[in-house]
Amino acid sequence: MSLWFWVMPWMRMGASGTTIRSASMVDSSRMAAIHAEGFAVGWDRSEIERMVLEGDVADVLVSQAVFGEIVTGFAISRVVLDEAELLSIALDPEVRGRGYSTSLLKRHAERVRRAGAESLFLEVAADNAPALALYRGLGMQEIGRRKGYYPASKGPGDARRDALTMRWDIAHLDPTPRAW
Ligand SMILES: CC(C)(COP(=O)(O)OP(=O)(O)OC[C@H]1O[C@@H](n2cnc3c(N)ncnc32)[C@H](O)[C@@H]1OP(=O)(O)O)[C@@H](O)C(=O)NCCC(=O)NCCS
């Protein structure tokens, strides 16, 4: 039985403190577990380690619990010159719906900006209501639609789902590091 099983009830009871920091290799197992909860096809730990090693910008949401800190979300982007691609963002289901994803993505975008990007691009399933609300709330613009880009969510009888391509202008963001 995992440590997470024992720690989560304390977090539900509101153990204090949530922060955002850069990800490191030791966070990769939790990031893989959170990714697997959020997506039909998960990333394994080694894929995440490779991304962090190769210099992708990775940030984690960290919640304090009785036994120390627990990674409860992450965002990871690849920066090439002045453009970035958001490769993934996901929160543990236990901490969704509290606005943390907005804080995480804002802080992540500042780091992406520091790495030289002026625009951040992403793809999102057209039926992913929480993600769309998050991205639109931050002012991202839809710039394209890819018909049938994602597999059906429920089963083989369902239609494939469209992807929306979005762009976020982050050139104006203040890249100065600061505590959350
Ligand atoms: C997408 C994700 C990171 C958003 O995190 P979250 O904690 O649920 O988001 P928040 O609580 O910050 O809410 C973001 C917005 O979505 C809205 N929202 C949340 N759930 C919603 C739902 N089921 N339907 C419509 N809107 C919803 C919130 O009201 C909020 O909008 P507001 O700021 O205007 O109030 C999270 O749902 C997740 O990890 N999903 C699985 C992985 C995933 O889909 N990642 C995105 C891939 S592109």
PDB file of C-alpha atoms and ligand atoms in Angstrom:
ATOM      1  CA  MET A   1       0.000   0.000   0.000  1.00  0.00           C
ATOM      2  CA  SER A   2       1.503   3.330  -1.017  1.00  0.00           C
ATOM      3  CA  LEU A   3       2.444   6.191   1.277  1.00  0.00           C
ATOM      4  CA  TRP A   4       0.050   8.304  -0.788  1.00  0.00           C
ATOM      5  CA  PHE A   5      -2.879   6.209   0.523  1.00  0.00           C
ATOM      6  CA  TRP A   6      -2.105   7.282   4.096  1.00  0.00           C
ATOM      7  CA  VAL A   7      -1.205  10.869   3.346  1.00  0.00           C
ATOM      8  CA  MET A   8      -4.181  11.856   1.180  1.00  0.00           C
ATOM      9  CA  PRO A   9      -6.799  11.779   3.964  1.00  0.00           C
ATOM     10  CA  TRP A  10      -4.764  14.401   5.814  1.00  0.00           C
ATOM     11  CA  MET A  11      -4.715  16.558   2.696  1.00  0.00           C
ATOM     12  CA  ARG A  12      -8.491  16.248   2.382  1.00  0.00           C
ATOM     13  CA  MET A  13      -8.725  17.567   5.891  1.00  0.00           C
ATOM     14  CA  GLY A  14      -6.910  20.656   4.735  1.00  0.00           C
ATOM     15  CA  ALA A  15      -3.308  20.242   5.840  1.00  0.00           C
ATOM     16  CA  SER A  16      -1.866  23.599   4.917  1.00  0.00           C
ATOM     17  CA  GLY A  17       0.419  24.846   2.197  1.00  0.00           C
ATOM     18  CA  THR A  18       0.594  24.484  -1.545  1.00  0.00           C
ATOM     19  CA  THR A  19       3.539  25.728  -3.570  1.00  0.00           C
ATOM     20  CA  ILE A  20       4.985  25.540  -7.073  1.00  0.00           C
ATOM     21  CA  ARG A  21       8.607  24.748  -7.862  1.00  0.00           C
ATOM     22  CA  SER A  22      10.772  23.380 -10.660  1.00  0.00           C
ATOM     23  CA  ALA A  23      10.565  19.629 -11.134  1.00  0.00           C
ATOM     24  CA  SER A  24      13.560  17.389 -10.589  1.00  0.00           C
ATOM     25  CA  MET A  25      14.260  13.753 -11.346  1.00  0.00           C
ATOM     26  CA  VAL A  26      12.936  12.615  -7.966  1.00  0.00           C
ATOM     27  CA  ASP A  27       9.486  13.936  -8.879  1.00  0.00           C
ATOM     28  CA  SER A  28       9.181  11.738 -11.966  1.00  0.00           C
ATOM     29  CA  SER A  29       7.323   8.818 -10.329  1.00  0.00           C
ATOM     30  CA  ARG A  30       4.593  11.049  -8.926  1.00  0.00           C
ATOM     31  CA  MET A  31       4.383  12.960 -12.220  1.00  0.00           C
ATOM     32  CA  ALA A  32       3.932   9.655 -14.088  1.00  0.00           C
ATOM     33  CA  ALA A  33       1.210   8.565 -11.646  1.00  0.00           C
ATOM     34  CA  ILE A  34      -0.650  11.872 -12.038  1.00  0.00           C
ATOM     35  CA  HIS A  35      -0.304  11.698 -15.819  1.00  0.00           C
ATOM     36  CA  ALA A  36      -1.761   8.176 -15.807  1.00  0.00           C
ATOM     37  CA  GLU A  37      -4.797   9.447 -13.834  1.00  0.00           C
ATOM     38  CA  GLY A  38      -5.384  12.249 -16.333  1.00  0.00           C
ATOM     39  CA  PHE A  39      -4.860  10.626 -19.707  1.00  0.00           C
ATOM     40  CA  ALA A  40      -5.846   7.396 -21.456  1.00  0.00           C
ATOM     41  CA  VAL A  41      -2.239   6.825 -22.508  1.00  0.00           C
ATOM     42  CA  GLY A  42       0.133   7.586 -19.640  1.00  0.00           C
ATOM     43  CA  TRP A  43       3.790   8.540 -19.710  1.00  0.00           C
ATOM     44  CA  ASP A  44       6.132   6.264 -17.822  1.00  0.00           C
ATOM     45  CA  ARG A  45       8.681   7.549 -15.346  1.00  0.00           C
ATOM     46  CA  SER A  46      11.607   7.192 -17.739  1.00  0.00           C
ATOM     47  CA  GLU A  47       9.900   9.366 -20.364  1.00  0.00           C
ATOM     48  CA  ILE A  48       9.462  12.126 -17.802  1.00  0.00           C
ATOM     49  CA  GLU A  49      13.043  11.768 -16.594  1.00  0.00           C
ATOM     50  CA  ARG A  50      14.246  12.123 -20.172  1.00  0.00           C
ATOM     51  CA  MET A  51      12.197  15.306 -20.651  1.00  0.00           C
ATOM     52  CA  VAL A  52      13.607  16.838 -17.463  1.00  0.00           C
ATOM     53  CA  LEU A  53      17.166  15.775 -18.376  1.00  0.00           C
ATOM     54  CA  GLU A  54      16.870  17.147 -21.893  1.00  0.00           C
ATOM     55  CA  GLY A  55      15.892  20.559 -20.573  1.00  0.00           C
ATOM     56  CA  ASP A  56      12.140  20.739 -21.033  1.00  0.00           C
ATOM     57  CA  VAL A  57      10.623  23.251 -18.609  1.00  0.00           C
ATOM     58  CA  ALA A  58       8.879  21.242 -15.894  1.00  0.00           C
ATOM     59  CA  ASP A  59       7.135  22.579 -12.804  1.00  0.00           C
ATOM     60  CA  VAL A  60       5.320  20.780 -10.030  1.00  0.00           C
ATOM     61  CA  LEU A  61       2.502  21.718  -7.713  1.00  0.00           C
ATOM     62  CA  VAL A  62       3.458  20.589  -4.224  1.00  0.00           C
ATOM     63  CA  SER A  63       1.086  20.189  -1.302  1.00  0.00           C
ATOM     64  CA  GLN A  64       2.226  19.897   2.282  1.00  0.00           C
ATOM     65  CA  ALA A  65       1.051  16.872   4.197  1.00  0.00           C
ATOM     66  CA  VAL A  66       1.835  15.434   7.611  1.00  0.00           C
ATOM     67  CA  PHE A  67       4.720  13.345   6.267  1.00  0.00           C
ATOM     68  CA  GLY A  68       6.247  16.090   4.137  1.00  0.00           C
ATOM     69  CA  GLU A  69       5.534  17.393   0.682  1.00  0.00           C
ATOM     70  CA  ILE A  70       3.596  15.550  -1.994  1.00  0.00           C
ATOM     71  CA  VAL A  71       3.613  16.373  -5.698  1.00  0.00           C
ATOM     72  CA  THR A  72      -0.025  16.915  -6.699  1.00  0.00           C
ATOM     73  CA  GLY A  73       0.296  18.325 -10.206  1.00  0.00           C
ATOM     74  CA  PHE A  74       2.696  19.299 -12.931  1.00  0.00           C
ATOM     75  CA  ALA A  75       3.121  21.250 -16.164  1.00  0.00           C
ATOM     76  CA  ILE A  76       5.809  20.569 -18.743  1.00  0.00           C
ATOM     77  CA  SER A  77       6.724  22.489 -21.907  1.00  0.00           C
ATOM     78  CA  ARG A  78       9.310  22.304 -24.633  1.00  0.00           C
ATOM     79  CA  VAL A  79      10.875  25.601 -25.687  1.00  0.00           C
ATOM     80  CA  VAL A  80      12.431  26.083 -29.114  1.00  0.00           C
ATOM     81  CA  LEU A  81      13.713  29.601 -29.708  1.00  0.00           C
ATOM     82  CA  ASP A  82      10.770  31.969 -29.123  1.00  0.00           C
ATOM     83  CA  GLU A  83       8.032  29.318 -29.174  1.00  0.00           C
ATOM     84  CA  ALA A  84       6.975  26.783 -26.559  1.00  0.00           C
ATOM     85  CA  GLU A  85       4.665  23.796 -26.661  1.00  0.00           C
ATOM     86  CA  LEU A  86       2.781  22.775 -23.540  1.00  0.00           C
ATOM     87  CA  LEU A  87       3.389  19.024 -23.592  1.00  0.00           C
ATOM     88  CA  SER A  88       1.139  18.300 -20.638  1.00  0.00           C
ATOM     89  CA  ILE A  89      -0.565  19.684 -17.565  1.00  0.00           C
ATOM     90  CA  ALA A  90      -2.372  17.519 -15.031  1.00  0.00           C
ATOM     91  CA  LEU A  91      -3.493  17.656 -11.422  1.00  0.00           C
ATOM     92  CA  ASP A  92      -4.166  14.794  -9.076  1.00  0.00           C
ATOM     93  CA  PRO A  93      -7.974  14.346  -9.042  1.00  0.00           C
ATOM     94  CA  GLU A  94      -7.933  14.994  -5.284  1.00  0.00           C
ATOM     95  CA  VAL A  95      -6.823  18.618  -5.760  1.00  0.00           C
ATOM     96  CA  ARG A  96      -8.759  19.554  -8.906  1.00  0.00           C
ATOM     97  CA  GLY A  97     -11.462  22.182  -8.816  1.00  0.00           C
ATOM     98  CA  ARG A  98      -9.638  24.524  -6.441  1.00  0.00           C
ATOM     99  CA  GLY A  99      -7.999  26.878  -8.932  1.00  0.00           C
ATOM    100  CA  TYR A 100      -4.509  25.449  -8.504  1.00  0.00           C
ATOM    101  CA  SER A 101      -4.173  24.732 -12.216  1.00  0.00           C
ATOM    102  CA  THR A 102      -4.483  28.445 -13.012  1.00  0.00           C
ATOM    103  CA  SER A 103      -1.706  29.317 -10.544  1.00  0.00           C
ATOM    104  CA  LEU A 104       0.451  26.465 -11.807  1.00  0.00           C
ATOM    105  CA  LEU A 105       0.071  27.445 -15.446  1.00  0.00           C
ATOM    106  CA  LYS A 106       0.714  31.139 -14.789  1.00  0.00           C
ATOM    107  CA  ARG A 107       3.882  30.363 -12.880  1.00  0.00           C
ATOM    108  CA  HIS A 108       4.922  27.799 -15.487  1.00  0.00           C
ATOM    109  CA  ALA A 109       4.404  30.352 -18.276  1.00  0.00           C
ATOM    110  CA  GLU A 110       6.734  32.774 -16.479  1.00  0.00           C
ATOM    111  CA  ARG A 111       9.451  30.122 -16.463  1.00  0.00           C
ATOM    112  CA  VAL A 112       8.796  29.342 -20.120  1.00  0.00           C
ATOM    113  CA  ARG A 113       9.097  33.071 -20.814  1.00  0.00           C
ATOM    114  CA  ARG A 114      12.435  33.134 -18.971  1.00  0.00           C
ATOM    115  CA  ALA A 115      13.598  30.335 -21.280  1.00  0.00           C
ATOM    116  CA  GLY A 116      12.998  32.666 -24.228  1.00  0.00           C
ATOM    117  CA  ALA A 117       9.491  31.834 -25.487  1.00  0.00           C
ATOM    118  CA  GLU A 118       7.078  34.567 -26.496  1.00  0.00           C
ATOM    119  CA  SER A 119       4.199  32.244 -27.447  1.00  0.00           C
ATOM    120  CA  LEU A 120       2.976  29.021 -25.908  1.00  0.00           C
ATOM    121  CA  PHE A 121       1.027  26.568 -28.083  1.00  0.00           C
ATOM    122  CA  LEU A 122      -1.001  23.540 -27.059  1.00  0.00           C
ATOM    123  CA  GLU A 123      -3.509  20.988 -28.263  1.00  0.00           C
ATOM    124  CA  VAL A 124      -6.591  20.075 -26.266  1.00  0.00           C
ATOM    125  CA  ALA A 125      -9.515  17.743 -26.903  1.00  0.00           C
ATOM    126  CA  ALA A 126     -12.543  19.820 -27.912  1.00  0.00           C
ATOM    127  CA  ASP A 127     -14.649  18.052 -25.233  1.00  0.00           C
ATOM    128  CA  ASN A 128     -12.218  18.673 -22.341  1.00  0.00           C
ATOM    129  CA  ALA A 129     -14.343  21.281 -20.546  1.00  0.00           C
ATOM    130  CA  PRO A 130     -12.103  21.899 -17.484  1.00  0.00           C
ATOM    131  CA  ALA A 131      -8.990  22.322 -19.626  1.00  0.00           C
ATOM    132  CA  LEU A 132     -10.777  24.643 -22.070  1.00  0.00           C
ATOM    133  CA  ALA A 133     -12.128  26.751 -19.212  1.00  0.00           C
ATOM    134  CA  LEU A 134      -8.607  26.950 -17.767  1.00  0.00           C
ATOM    135  CA  TYR A 135      -6.995  27.984 -21.049  1.00  0.00           C
ATOM    136  CA  ARG A 136      -9.719  30.441 -22.091  1.00  0.00           C
ATOM    137  CA  GLY A 137      -9.676  31.954 -18.605  1.00  0.00           C
ATOM    138  CA  LEU A 138      -6.000  32.734 -19.070  1.00  0.00           C
ATOM    139  CA  GLY A 139      -6.706  34.456 -22.383  1.00  0.00           C
ATOM    140  CA  MET A 140      -5.514  31.780 -24.803  1.00  0.00           C
ATOM    141  CA  GLN A 141      -6.808  31.998 -28.370  1.00  0.00           C
ATOM    142  CA  GLU A 142      -8.042  29.109 -30.521  1.00  0.00           C
ATOM    143  CA  ILE A 143      -6.071  29.058 -33.744  1.00  0.00           C
ATOM    144  CA  GLY A 144      -7.084  25.753 -35.317  1.00  0.00           C
ATOM    145  CA  ARG A 145      -9.055  22.517 -35.156  1.00  0.00           C
ATOM    146  CA  ARG A 146      -7.834  19.049 -36.076  1.00  0.00           C
ATOM    147  CA  LYS A 147     -10.783  16.838 -36.932  1.00  0.00           C
ATOM    148  CA  GLY A 148     -10.736  13.400 -35.306  1.00  0.00           C
ATOM    149  CA  TYR A 149      -7.254  13.918 -33.869  1.00  0.00           C
ATOM    150  CA  TYR A 150      -7.882  12.046 -30.606  1.00  0.00           C
ATOM    151  CA  PRO A 151      -9.281   8.501 -30.228  1.00  0.00           C
ATOM    152  CA  ALA A 152     -12.848   8.120 -28.952  1.00  0.00           C
ATOM    153  CA  SER A 153     -13.010   8.472 -25.178  1.00  0.00           C
ATOM    154  CA  LYS A 154     -15.579   5.755 -24.368  1.00  0.00           C
ATOM    155  CA  GLY A 155     -15.172   2.960 -26.873  1.00  0.00           C
ATOM    156  CA  PRO A 156     -14.730   1.856 -30.445  1.00  0.00           C
ATOM    157  CA  GLY A 157     -18.319   2.798 -31.384  1.00  0.00           C
ATOM    158  CA  ASP A 158     -17.767   6.459 -30.470  1.00  0.00           C
ATOM    159  CA  ALA A 159     -16.536   9.064 -32.896  1.00  0.00           C
ATOM    160  CA  ARG A 160     -12.959  10.272 -32.667  1.00  0.00           C
ATOM    161  CA  ARG A 161     -12.618  13.639 -30.980  1.00  0.00           C
ATOM    162  CA  ASP A 162     -11.389  16.894 -32.476  1.00  0.00           C
ATOM    163  CA  ALA A 163      -8.372  18.709 -31.115  1.00  0.00           C
ATOM    164  CA  LEU A 164      -8.277  22.465 -30.736  1.00  0.00           C
ATOM    165  CA  THR A 165      -4.952  24.187 -31.204  1.00  0.00           C
ATOM    166  CA  MET A 166      -4.477  27.203 -28.938  1.00  0.00           C
ATOM    167  CA  ARG A 167      -1.927  29.964 -28.631  1.00  0.00           C
ATOM    168  CA  TRP A 168      -1.052  32.044 -25.587  1.00  0.00           C
ATOM    169  CA  ASP A 169       0.865  35.279 -26.043  1.00  0.00           C
ATOM    170  CA  ILE A 170       3.305  35.316 -23.122  1.00  0.00           C
ATOM    171  CA  ALA A 171       5.689  37.988 -24.418  1.00  0.00           C
ATOM    172  CA  HIS A 172       4.341  40.504 -21.895  1.00  0.00           C
ATOM    173  CA  LEU A 173       4.801  38.271 -18.833  1.00  0.00           C
ATOM    174  CA  ASP A 174       7.210  39.405 -16.149  1.00  0.00           C
ATOM    175  CA  PRO A 175       9.927  36.737 -16.131  1.00  0.00           C
ATOM    176  CA  THR A 176      11.369  37.823 -12.768  1.00  0.00           C
ATOM    177  CA  PRO A 177      11.519  34.830 -10.410  1.00  0.00           C
ATOM    178  CA  ARG A 178       9.375  35.224  -7.292  1.00  0.00           C
ATOM    179  CA  ALA A 179       7.962  33.048  -4.556  1.00  0.00           C
ATOM    180  CA  TRP A 180       4.438  31.739  -4.980  1.00  0.00           C
TER     181      TRP A 180
HETATM  182  C1  LIG B   1      -7.270  20.336 -16.860  1.00  0.00           C
HETATM  183  C2  LIG B   1      -6.948  20.377 -15.364  1.00  0.00           C
HETATM  184  C3  LIG B   1      -5.441  20.555 -15.162  1.00  0.00           C
HETATM  185  C4  LIG B   1      -7.678  21.591 -14.764  1.00  0.00           C
HETATM  186  O1  LIG B   1      -7.477  21.587 -13.370  1.00  0.00           O
HETATM  187  P1  LIG B   1      -8.687  21.902 -12.360  1.00  0.00           P
HETATM  188  O2  LIG B   1      -8.165  21.917 -10.990  1.00  0.00           O
HETATM  189  O3  LIG B   1      -9.789  20.957 -12.678  1.00  0.00           O
HETATM  190  O4  LIG B   1      -9.027  23.343 -12.837  1.00  0.00           O
HETATM  191  P2  LIG B   1      -9.536  24.580 -11.986  1.00  0.00           P
HETATM  192  O5  LIG B   1     -10.217  24.164 -10.748  1.00  0.00           O
HETATM  193  O6  LIG B   1      -8.420  25.553 -11.890  1.00  0.00           O
HETATM  194  O7  LIG B   1     -10.629  25.111 -12.983  1.00  0.00           O
HETATM  195  C5  LIG B   1     -10.281  25.680 -14.218  1.00  0.00           C
HETATM  196  C6  LIG B   1     -11.549  26.215 -14.824  1.00  0.00           C
HETATM  197  O8  LIG B   1     -12.320  25.107 -15.316  1.00  0.00           O
HETATM  198  C7  LIG B   1     -13.634  25.177 -14.796  1.00  0.00           C
HETATM  199  N1  LIG B   1     -14.091  23.800 -14.681  1.00  0.00           N
HETATM  200  C8  LIG B   1     -13.628  22.856 -13.831  1.00  0.00           C
HETATM  201  N2  LIG B   1     -14.274  21.703 -14.047  1.00  0.00           N
HETATM  202  C9  LIG B   1     -15.145  21.938 -15.070  1.00  0.00           C
HETATM  203  C10 LIG B   1     -16.075  21.124 -15.771  1.00  0.00           C
HETATM  204  N3  LIG B   1     -16.239  19.826 -15.493  1.00  0.00           N
HETATM  205  N4  LIG B   1     -16.798  21.696 -16.770  1.00  0.00           N
HETATM  206  C11 LIG B   1     -16.620  22.995 -17.090  1.00  0.00           C
HETATM  207  N5  LIG B   1     -15.732  23.809 -16.469  1.00  0.00           N
HETATM  208  C12 LIG B   1     -15.010  23.275 -15.469  1.00  0.00           C
HETATM  209  C13 LIG B   1     -13.504  25.895 -13.486  1.00  0.00           C
HETATM  210  O9  LIG B   1     -14.720  26.483 -13.098  1.00  0.00           O
HETATM  211  C14 LIG B   1     -12.436  26.922 -13.823  1.00  0.00           C
HETATM  212  O10 LIG B   1     -12.998  27.996 -14.517  1.00  0.00           O
HETATM  213  P3  LIG B   1     -13.049  29.439 -13.839  1.00  0.00           P
HETATM  214  O11 LIG B   1     -11.604  29.794 -13.559  1.00  0.00           O
HETATM  215  O12 LIG B   1     -13.679  30.271 -14.889  1.00  0.00           O
HETATM  216  O13 LIG B   1     -13.846  29.236 -12.593  1.00  0.00           O
HETATM  217  C15 LIG B   1      -7.438  19.089 -14.620  1.00  0.00           C
HETATM  218  O14 LIG B   1      -8.814  18.972 -14.813  1.00  0.00           O
HETATM  219  C16 LIG B   1      -6.733  17.824 -15.074  1.00  0.00           C
HETATM  220  O15 LIG B   1      -5.673  17.472 -14.564  1.00  0.00           O
HETATM  221  N6  LIG B   1      -7.348  17.112 -16.043  1.00  0.00           N
HETATM  222  C17 LIG B   1      -6.774  15.861 -16.563  1.00  0.00           C
HETATM  223  C18 LIG B   1      -5.602  16.148 -17.478  1.00  0.00           C
HETATM  224  C19 LIG B   1      -5.985  17.094 -18.610  1.00  0.00           C
HETATM  225  O16 LIG B   1      -7.032  16.972 -19.216  1.00  0.00           O
HETATM  226  N7  LIG B   1      -5.064  18.040 -18.899  1.00  0.00           N
HETATM  227  C20 LIG B   1      -5.237  18.997 -19.971  1.00  0.00           C
HETATM  228  C21 LIG B   1      -4.819  18.393 -21.263  1.00  0.00           C
HETATM  229  S1  LIG B   1      -4.863  19.562 -22.615  1.00  0.00           S
END
